[in-house]
PDB file of C-alpha atoms in Angstrom:
ATOM      1  CA  GLY A1012      34.862  82.574  68.842  1.00  0.00           C
ATOM      2  CA  ALA A1013      33.927  79.662  71.020  1.00  0.00           C
ATOM      3  CA  VAL A1014      31.810  76.893  69.551  1.00  0.00           C
ATOM      4  CA  VAL A1015      28.632  75.497  70.984  1.00  0.00           C
ATOM      5  CA  SER A1016      27.225  72.425  69.323  1.00  0.00           C
ATOM      6  CA  GLN A1017      23.560  71.557  69.650  1.00  0.00           C
ATOM      7  CA  HIS A1018      22.143  68.247  68.547  1.00  0.00           C
ATOM      8  CA  PRO A1019      19.902  67.338  66.844  1.00  0.00           C
ATOM      9  CA  SER A1020      19.191  70.239  64.482  1.00  0.00           C
ATOM     10  CA  TRP A1021      15.689  69.027  63.980  1.00  0.00           C
ATOM     11  CA  VAL A1022      13.541  66.245  65.333  1.00  0.00           C
ATOM     12  CA  ILE A1023      10.047  64.965  64.744  1.00  0.00           C
ATOM     13  CA  CYS A1024       8.454  62.894  67.461  1.00  0.00           C
ATOM     14  CA  LYS A1025       5.106  61.390  68.267  1.00  0.00           C
ATOM     15  CA  SER A1026       2.875  62.943  70.874  1.00  0.00           C
ATOM     16  CA  GLY A1027       3.498  61.391  74.289  1.00  0.00           C
ATOM     17  CA  THR A1028       7.123  60.496  73.699  1.00  0.00           C
ATOM     18  CA  SER A1029      10.204  62.200  75.134  1.00  0.00           C
ATOM     19  CA  VAL A1030      12.937  63.981  73.247  1.00  0.00           C
ATOM     20  CA  LYS A1031      16.436  64.811  74.421  1.00  0.00           C
ATOM     21  CA  ILE A1032      18.424  67.744  73.067  1.00  0.00           C
ATOM     22  CA  GLU A1033      22.143  68.035  73.741  1.00  0.00           C
ATOM     23  CA  CYS A1034      24.219  71.170  74.053  1.00  0.00           C
ATOM     24  CA  ARG A1035      28.004  70.952  74.138  1.00  0.00           C
ATOM     25  CA  SER A1036      30.647  73.618  74.494  1.00  0.00           C
ATOM     26  CA  LEU A1037      33.404  72.281  72.271  1.00  0.00           C
ATOM     27  CA  ASP A1038      36.423  74.401  73.107  1.00  0.00           C
ATOM     28  CA  PHE A1039      35.689  76.004  76.454  1.00  0.00           C
ATOM     29  CA  GLN A1040      34.263  75.119  79.812  1.00  0.00           C
ATOM     30  CA  ALA A1041      30.853  76.584  80.410  1.00  0.00           C
ATOM     31  CA  THR A1042      30.026  77.299  84.007  1.00  0.00           C
ATOM     32  CA  THR A1043      26.538  78.302  82.970  1.00  0.00           C
ATOM     33  CA  MET A1044      24.270  77.107  80.210  1.00  0.00           C
ATOM     34  CA  PHE A1045      20.936  78.497  79.198  1.00  0.00           C
ATOM     35  CA  TRP A1046      17.958  77.060  77.379  1.00  0.00           C
ATOM     36  CA  TYR A1047      15.683  79.244  75.311  1.00  0.00           C
ATOM     37  CA  ARG A1048      12.535  78.708  73.365  1.00  0.00           C
ATOM     38  CA  GLN A1049      11.694  80.794  70.360  1.00  0.00           C
ATOM     39  CA  PHE A1050       8.294  81.083  68.751  1.00  0.00           C
ATOM     40  CA  PRO A1051       7.982  82.160  65.111  1.00  0.00           C
ATOM     41  CA  LYS A1052       8.914  85.793  64.570  1.00  0.00           C
ATOM     42  CA  GLN A1053       9.450  86.329  68.277  1.00  0.00           C
ATOM     43  CA  SER A1054      12.328  86.905  70.611  1.00  0.00           C
ATOM     44  CA  LEU A1055      14.001  84.246  72.684  1.00  0.00           C
ATOM     45  CA  MET A1056      12.235  83.222  75.850  1.00  0.00           C
ATOM     46  CA  LEU A1057      14.582  82.065  78.583  1.00  0.00           C
ATOM     47  CA  MET A1058      13.384  78.755  79.973  1.00  0.00           C
ATOM     48  CA  ALA A1059      16.065  77.914  82.493  1.00  0.00           C
ATOM     49  CA  THR A1060      19.593  78.526  83.645  1.00  0.00           C
ATOM     50  CA  SER A1061      21.782  75.619  84.588  1.00  0.00           C
ATOM     51  CA  ASN A1062      25.061  75.570  86.439  1.00  0.00           C
ATOM     52  CA  GLU A1063      27.290  72.553  86.310  1.00  0.00           C
ATOM     53  CA  GLY A1064      26.600  70.134  89.117  1.00  0.00           C
ATOM     54  CA  SER A1065      23.537  71.870  90.470  1.00  0.00           C
ATOM     55  CA  LYS A1066      19.838  71.968  89.770  1.00  0.00           C
ATOM     56  CA  ALA A1067      18.588  74.210  87.010  1.00  0.00           C
ATOM     57  CA  THR A1068      16.788  77.425  87.808  1.00  0.00           C
ATOM     58  CA  TYR A1069      13.573  77.660  85.851  1.00  0.00           C
ATOM     59  CA  GLU A1070      11.873  80.830  84.777  1.00  0.00           C
ATOM     60  CA  GLN A1071       8.375  81.525  85.969  1.00  0.00           C
ATOM     61  CA  GLY A1072       5.787  79.573  84.032  1.00  0.00           C
ATOM     62  CA  VAL A1073       8.167  76.890  82.777  1.00  0.00           C
ATOM     63  CA  GLU A1074       7.252  73.400  83.951  1.00  0.00           C
ATOM     64  CA  LYS A1075      10.371  71.829  85.390  1.00  0.00           C
ATOM     65  CA  ASP A1076       8.869  68.345  85.318  1.00  0.00           C
ATOM     66  CA  LYS A1077       8.160  68.681  81.637  1.00  0.00           C
ATOM     67  CA  PHE A1078      11.413  70.278  80.598  1.00  0.00           C
ATOM     68  CA  LEU A1079      14.126  68.333  82.377  1.00  0.00           C
ATOM     69  CA  ILE A1080      17.545  69.947  82.334  1.00  0.00           C
ATOM     70  CA  ASN A1081      20.748  68.218  83.279  1.00  0.00           C
ATOM     71  CA  HIS A1082      24.150  69.912  83.374  1.00  0.00           C
ATOM     72  CA  ALA A1083      26.367  66.974  84.171  1.00  0.00           C
ATOM     73  CA  SER A1084      29.689  68.490  83.166  1.00  0.00           C
ATOM     74  CA  LEU A1085      31.275  71.790  82.229  1.00  0.00           C
ATOM     75  CA  THR A1086      30.803  70.977  78.564  1.00  0.00           C
ATOM     76  CA  LEU A1087      27.418  69.284  78.368  1.00  0.00           C
ATOM     77  CA  SER A1088      23.855  70.205  79.186  1.00  0.00           C
ATOM     78  CA  THR A1089      20.757  68.354  78.062  1.00  0.00           C
ATOM     79  CA  LEU A1090      17.120  69.357  77.750  1.00  0.00           C
ATOM     80  CA  THR A1091      14.565  66.571  77.749  1.00  0.00           C
ATOM     81  CA  VAL A1092      11.031  67.388  76.700  1.00  0.00           C
ATOM     82  CA  THR A1093       8.935  64.760  78.414  1.00  0.00           C
ATOM     83  CA  SER A1094       5.547  63.542  77.210  1.00  0.00           C
ATOM     84  CA  ALA A1095       5.707  65.921  74.299  1.00  0.00           C
ATOM     85  CA  HIS A1096       2.571  67.470  72.888  1.00  0.00           C
ATOM     86  CA  PRO A1097       2.029  69.417  69.681  1.00  0.00           C
ATOM     87  CA  GLU A1098       2.082  72.693  71.620  1.00  0.00           C
ATOM     88  CA  ASP A1099       5.684  71.911  72.592  1.00  0.00           C
ATOM     89  CA  SER A1100       6.653  72.240  68.954  1.00  0.00           C
ATOM     90  CA  SER A1101       9.100  75.097  68.788  1.00  0.00           C
ATOM     91  CA  PHE A1102      12.670  76.156  68.147  1.00  0.00           C
ATOM     92  CA  TYR A1103      14.884  75.452  71.151  1.00  0.00           C
ATOM     93  CA  ILE A1104      18.259  77.144  71.507  1.00  0.00           C
ATOM     94  CA  CYS A1105      20.992  76.623  74.056  1.00  0.00           C
ATOM     95  CA  SER A1106      23.802  78.941  74.976  1.00  0.00           C
ATOM     96  CA  ALA A1107      26.875  78.717  77.145  1.00  0.00           C
ATOM     97  CA  LYS A1108      29.046  81.239  78.914  1.00  0.00           C
ATOM     98  CA  THR A1109      31.721  81.643  81.522  1.00  0.00           C
ATOM     99  CA  GLY A1110      31.372  84.486  83.962  1.00  0.00           C
ATOM    100  CA  ARG A1111      30.473  87.785  82.345  1.00  0.00           C
ATOM    101  CA  THR A1112      31.797  86.959  78.923  1.00  0.00           C
ATOM    102  CA  GLU A1113      29.491  86.901  75.963  1.00  0.00           C
ATOM    103  CA  ALA A1114      27.277  83.868  75.548  1.00  0.00           C
ATOM    104  CA  PHE A1115      27.749  81.544  72.607  1.00  0.00           C
ATOM    105  CA  PHE A1116      24.796  79.844  71.050  1.00  0.00           C
ATOM    106  CA  GLY A1117      24.082  76.484  69.555  1.00  0.00           C
ATOM    107  CA  GLN A1118      22.500  76.316  66.132  1.00  0.00           C
ATOM    108  CA  GLY A1119      19.099  75.487  67.566  1.00  0.00           C
ATOM    109  CA  THR A1120      16.783  72.484  67.426  1.00  0.00           C
ATOM    110  CA  ARG A1121      13.501  72.532  65.572  1.00  0.00           C
ATOM    111  CA  LEU A1122      11.133  70.233  67.450  1.00  0.00           C
ATOM    112  CA  THR A1123       7.932  69.098  65.771  1.00  0.00           C
ATOM    113  CA  VAL A1124       5.516  66.966  67.740  1.00  0.00           C
ATOM    114  CA  VAL A1125       2.933  65.128  65.654  1.00  0.00           C
TER     115      VAL A1125
ATOM    116  CA  ALA B 936      13.189  95.861  85.940  1.00  0.00           C
ATOM    117  CA  GLN B 937      16.390  95.836  83.953  1.00  0.00           C
ATOM    118  CA  SER B 938      15.747  95.593  80.263  1.00  0.00           C
ATOM    119  CA  VAL B 939      16.689  96.499  76.745  1.00  0.00           C
ATOM    120  CA  ALA B 940      14.261  97.807  74.180  1.00  0.00           C
ATOM    121  CA  GLN B 941      14.327  97.666  70.422  1.00  0.00           C
ATOM    122  CA  PRO B 942      11.734 100.164  69.231  1.00  0.00           C
ATOM    123  CA  GLU B 943      11.649  99.040  65.606  1.00  0.00           C
ATOM    124  CA  ASP B 944      10.214  95.704  64.515  1.00  0.00           C
ATOM    125  CA  GLN B 945      11.748  96.119  61.081  1.00  0.00           C
ATOM    126  CA  VAL B 946      14.300  98.295  59.373  1.00  0.00           C
ATOM    127  CA  ASN B 947      14.495  98.580  55.602  1.00  0.00           C
ATOM    128  CA  VAL B 948      17.579  99.906  53.860  1.00  0.00           C
ATOM    129  CA  ALA B 949      18.978  99.803  50.361  1.00  0.00           C
ATOM    130  CA  GLU B 950      22.237  98.021  49.703  1.00  0.00           C
ATOM    131  CA  GLY B 951      25.182 100.359  50.012  1.00  0.00           C
ATOM    132  CA  ASN B 952      23.404 102.731  52.363  1.00  0.00           C
ATOM    133  CA  PRO B 953      24.304 103.084  56.030  1.00  0.00           C
ATOM    134  CA  LEU B 954      22.143 101.184  58.485  1.00  0.00           C
ATOM    135  CA  THR B 955      21.202 101.737  62.105  1.00  0.00           C
ATOM    136  CA  VAL B 956      19.357  99.319  64.363  1.00  0.00           C
ATOM    137  CA  LYS B 957      18.282 100.963  67.582  1.00  0.00           C
ATOM    138  CA  CYS B 958      18.567  99.722  71.153  1.00  0.00           C
ATOM    139  CA  THR B 959      17.982 101.494  74.435  1.00  0.00           C
ATOM    140  CA  TYR B 960      18.665 100.097  77.859  1.00  0.00           C
ATOM    141  CA  SER B 961      17.344 100.439  81.353  1.00  0.00           C
ATOM    142  CA  VAL B 962      20.013  98.923  83.556  1.00  0.00           C
ATOM    143  CA  SER B 963      21.264  99.927  86.962  1.00  0.00           C
ATOM    144  CA  GLY B 964      24.978 100.123  87.453  1.00  0.00           C
ATOM    145  CA  ASN B 965      27.374  99.524  84.599  1.00  0.00           C
ATOM    146  CA  PRO B 966      25.593  97.888  81.694  1.00  0.00           C
ATOM    147  CA  TYR B 967      27.048  94.919  79.862  1.00  0.00           C
ATOM    148  CA  LEU B 968      25.522  95.173  76.396  1.00  0.00           C
ATOM    149  CA  PHE B 969      25.612  92.869  73.392  1.00  0.00           C
ATOM    150  CA  TRP B 970      24.405  92.567  69.835  1.00  0.00           C
ATOM    151  CA  TYR B 971      23.594  89.247  68.247  1.00  0.00           C
ATOM    152  CA  VAL B 972      22.376  88.305  64.779  1.00  0.00           C
ATOM    153  CA  GLN B 973      20.125  85.383  63.872  1.00  0.00           C
ATOM    154  CA  TYR B 974      19.730  83.923  60.410  1.00  0.00           C
ATOM    155  CA  PRO B 975      16.647  81.797  59.610  1.00  0.00           C
ATOM    156  CA  ASN B 976      16.447  78.530  61.547  1.00  0.00           C
ATOM    157  CA  ARG B 977      19.814  79.134  63.156  1.00  0.00           C
ATOM    158  CA  GLY B 978      21.110  80.013  66.583  1.00  0.00           C
ATOM    159  CA  LEU B 979      22.450  83.431  67.442  1.00  0.00           C
ATOM    160  CA  GLN B 980      25.834  84.723  66.391  1.00  0.00           C
ATOM    161  CA  PHE B 981      27.728  87.174  68.549  1.00  0.00           C
ATOM    162  CA  LEU B 982      28.483  90.503  66.849  1.00  0.00           C
ATOM    163  CA  LEU B 983      29.940  92.739  69.515  1.00  0.00           C
ATOM    164  CA  LYS B 984      29.832  93.772  73.151  1.00  0.00           C
ATOM    165  CA  TYR B 985      30.300  96.776  75.370  1.00  0.00           C
ATOM    166  CA  ILE B 986      31.721  96.151  78.818  1.00  0.00           C
ATOM    167  CA  THR B 987      33.811  99.205  79.506  1.00  0.00           C
ATOM    168  CA  GLY B 988      36.224 101.487  77.708  1.00  0.00           C
ATOM    169  CA  ASP B 989      35.698 103.156  74.354  1.00  0.00           C
ATOM    170  CA  ASN B 990      32.135 104.072  73.591  1.00  0.00           C
ATOM    171  CA  LEU B 991      32.517 102.982  69.971  1.00  0.00           C
ATOM    172  CA  VAL B 992      32.742  99.237  69.759  1.00  0.00           C
ATOM    173  CA  LYS B 993      33.742  97.468  66.575  1.00  0.00           C
ATOM    174  CA  GLY B 994      32.532  93.968  65.897  1.00  0.00           C
ATOM    175  CA  SER B 995      32.172  91.254  63.314  1.00  0.00           C
ATOM    176  CA  TYR B 996      31.197  91.702  59.658  1.00  0.00           C
ATOM    177  CA  GLY B 997      31.875  95.449  59.685  1.00  0.00           C
ATOM    178  CA  PHE B 998      29.307  96.248  62.359  1.00  0.00           C
ATOM    179  CA  GLU B 999      29.898  98.716  65.142  1.00  0.00           C
ATOM    180  CA  ALA B1000      27.861 100.094  68.006  1.00  0.00           C
ATOM    181  CA  GLU B1001      28.036 103.273  69.999  1.00  0.00           C
ATOM    182  CA  PHE B1002      27.413 103.272  73.718  1.00  0.00           C
ATOM    183  CA  ASN B1003      25.744 106.525  74.745  1.00  0.00           C
ATOM    184  CA  LYS B1004      25.289 106.846  78.466  1.00  0.00           C
ATOM    185  CA  SER B1005      23.349 110.107  78.403  1.00  0.00           C
ATOM    186  CA  GLN B1006      20.800 108.663  75.961  1.00  0.00           C
ATOM    187  CA  THR B1007      20.999 105.145  77.418  1.00  0.00           C
ATOM    188  CA  SER B1008      21.405 103.803  73.928  1.00  0.00           C
ATOM    189  CA  PHE B1009      23.528 101.208  72.183  1.00  0.00           C
ATOM    190  CA  HIS B1010      22.635 101.467  68.511  1.00  0.00           C
ATOM    191  CA  LEU B1011      24.090  99.058  65.986  1.00  0.00           C
ATOM    192  CA  LYS B1012      25.510 100.594  62.842  1.00  0.00           C
ATOM    193  CA  LYS B1013      27.183  99.715  59.580  1.00  0.00           C
ATOM    194  CA  PRO B1014      28.445 102.234  57.022  1.00  0.00           C
ATOM    195  CA  SER B1015      27.389 100.269  53.962  1.00  0.00           C
ATOM    196  CA  ALA B1016      24.700  97.580  54.111  1.00  0.00           C
ATOM    197  CA  LEU B1017      24.864  94.305  52.212  1.00  0.00           C
ATOM    198  CA  VAL B1018      21.938  92.168  51.091  1.00  0.00           C
ATOM    199  CA  SER B1019      23.505  89.362  53.128  1.00  0.00           C
ATOM    200  CA  ASP B1020      23.080  91.474  56.278  1.00  0.00           C
ATOM    201  CA  SER B1021      19.343  90.776  56.106  1.00  0.00           C
ATOM    202  CA  ALA B1022      18.561  88.931  59.329  1.00  0.00           C
ATOM    203  CA  LEU B1023      17.082  89.297  62.793  1.00  0.00           C
ATOM    204  CA  TYR B1024      19.135  91.386  65.208  1.00  0.00           C
ATOM    205  CA  PHE B1025      18.932  91.204  68.979  1.00  0.00           C
ATOM    206  CA  CYS B1026      20.250  93.620  71.547  1.00  0.00           C
ATOM    207  CA  ALA B1027      20.898  92.108  74.979  1.00  0.00           C
ATOM    208  CA  HIS B1028      22.282  92.852  78.404  1.00  0.00           C
ATOM    209  CA  THR B1029      23.594  90.654  81.147  1.00  0.00           C
ATOM    210  CA  GLY B1030      24.146  90.706  84.839  1.00  0.00           C
ATOM    211  CA  PHE B1031      26.313  87.960  86.181  1.00  0.00           C
ATOM    212  CA  GLN B1032      24.191  85.193  84.767  1.00  0.00           C
ATOM    213  CA  LYS B1033      21.172  85.820  82.590  1.00  0.00           C
ATOM    214  CA  LEU B1034      21.304  87.260  79.139  1.00  0.00           C
ATOM    215  CA  VAL B1035      18.164  89.299  78.581  1.00  0.00           C
ATOM    216  CA  PHE B1036      17.145  90.037  75.007  1.00  0.00           C
ATOM    217  CA  GLY B1037      15.233  92.775  73.347  1.00  0.00           C
ATOM    218  CA  THR B1038      12.337  91.867  71.101  1.00  0.00           C
ATOM    219  CA  GLY B1039      14.477  91.821  67.993  1.00  0.00           C
ATOM    220  CA  THR B1040      14.589  93.920  64.843  1.00  0.00           C
ATOM    221  CA  ARG B1041      14.319  92.438  61.402  1.00  0.00           C
ATOM    222  CA  LEU B1042      16.693  94.076  58.971  1.00  0.00           C
ATOM    223  CA  LEU B1043      15.839  93.896  55.284  1.00  0.00           C
ATOM    224  CA  VAL B1044      18.463  95.090  52.839  1.00  0.00           C
ATOM    225  CA  SER B1045      17.166  95.481  49.314  1.00  0.00           C
ATOM    226  CA  PRO B1046      19.408  95.157  46.251  1.00  0.00           C
TER     227      PRO B1046
END
């Protein structure tokens, strides 16, 4: 299947700093990328949907100024957690798809804010 | 609202026995249904999908799922479970864009 690479796998940052997470589709062009957040022992919560070259669509309750999403090309989307706080600590997962095909997921990023 | 439901938080099965992880859907029109598996601290891996065609869909790692329109179900099955199948399983559906997940079912396969 198609490969989606997410980087970094884990990151620890100080409260108040910003962290950028990258999501790349390695062998296909992704018209749409998604960002999810997963709390321990829970399902994935969709944060936003991004289409290449346009602004991301955020789900209700997700602060767009805090979670900045950029989808600059058909193979790269980034999520920047700005002014991170301990409550932002979570597992973040990206996925990518083209049309109605199945989505392929990155390996996830464990963010810990101290 | 269009959704999928996984009624079981956890399924326990002994190695070698058949397993079933349940999923029901509430989707208007033709449903596009998926199963994914998640191992600890990892992203999701695609197992199989139903778009159209045969109701029995075969996927990765020996898994299969049966689409049942009358029961609005898409249960995941495997004839003989392995300890290594222990993981978190998600049923999902999609419209043109969003992939919407069920709450997940933890499968524990005991030796």
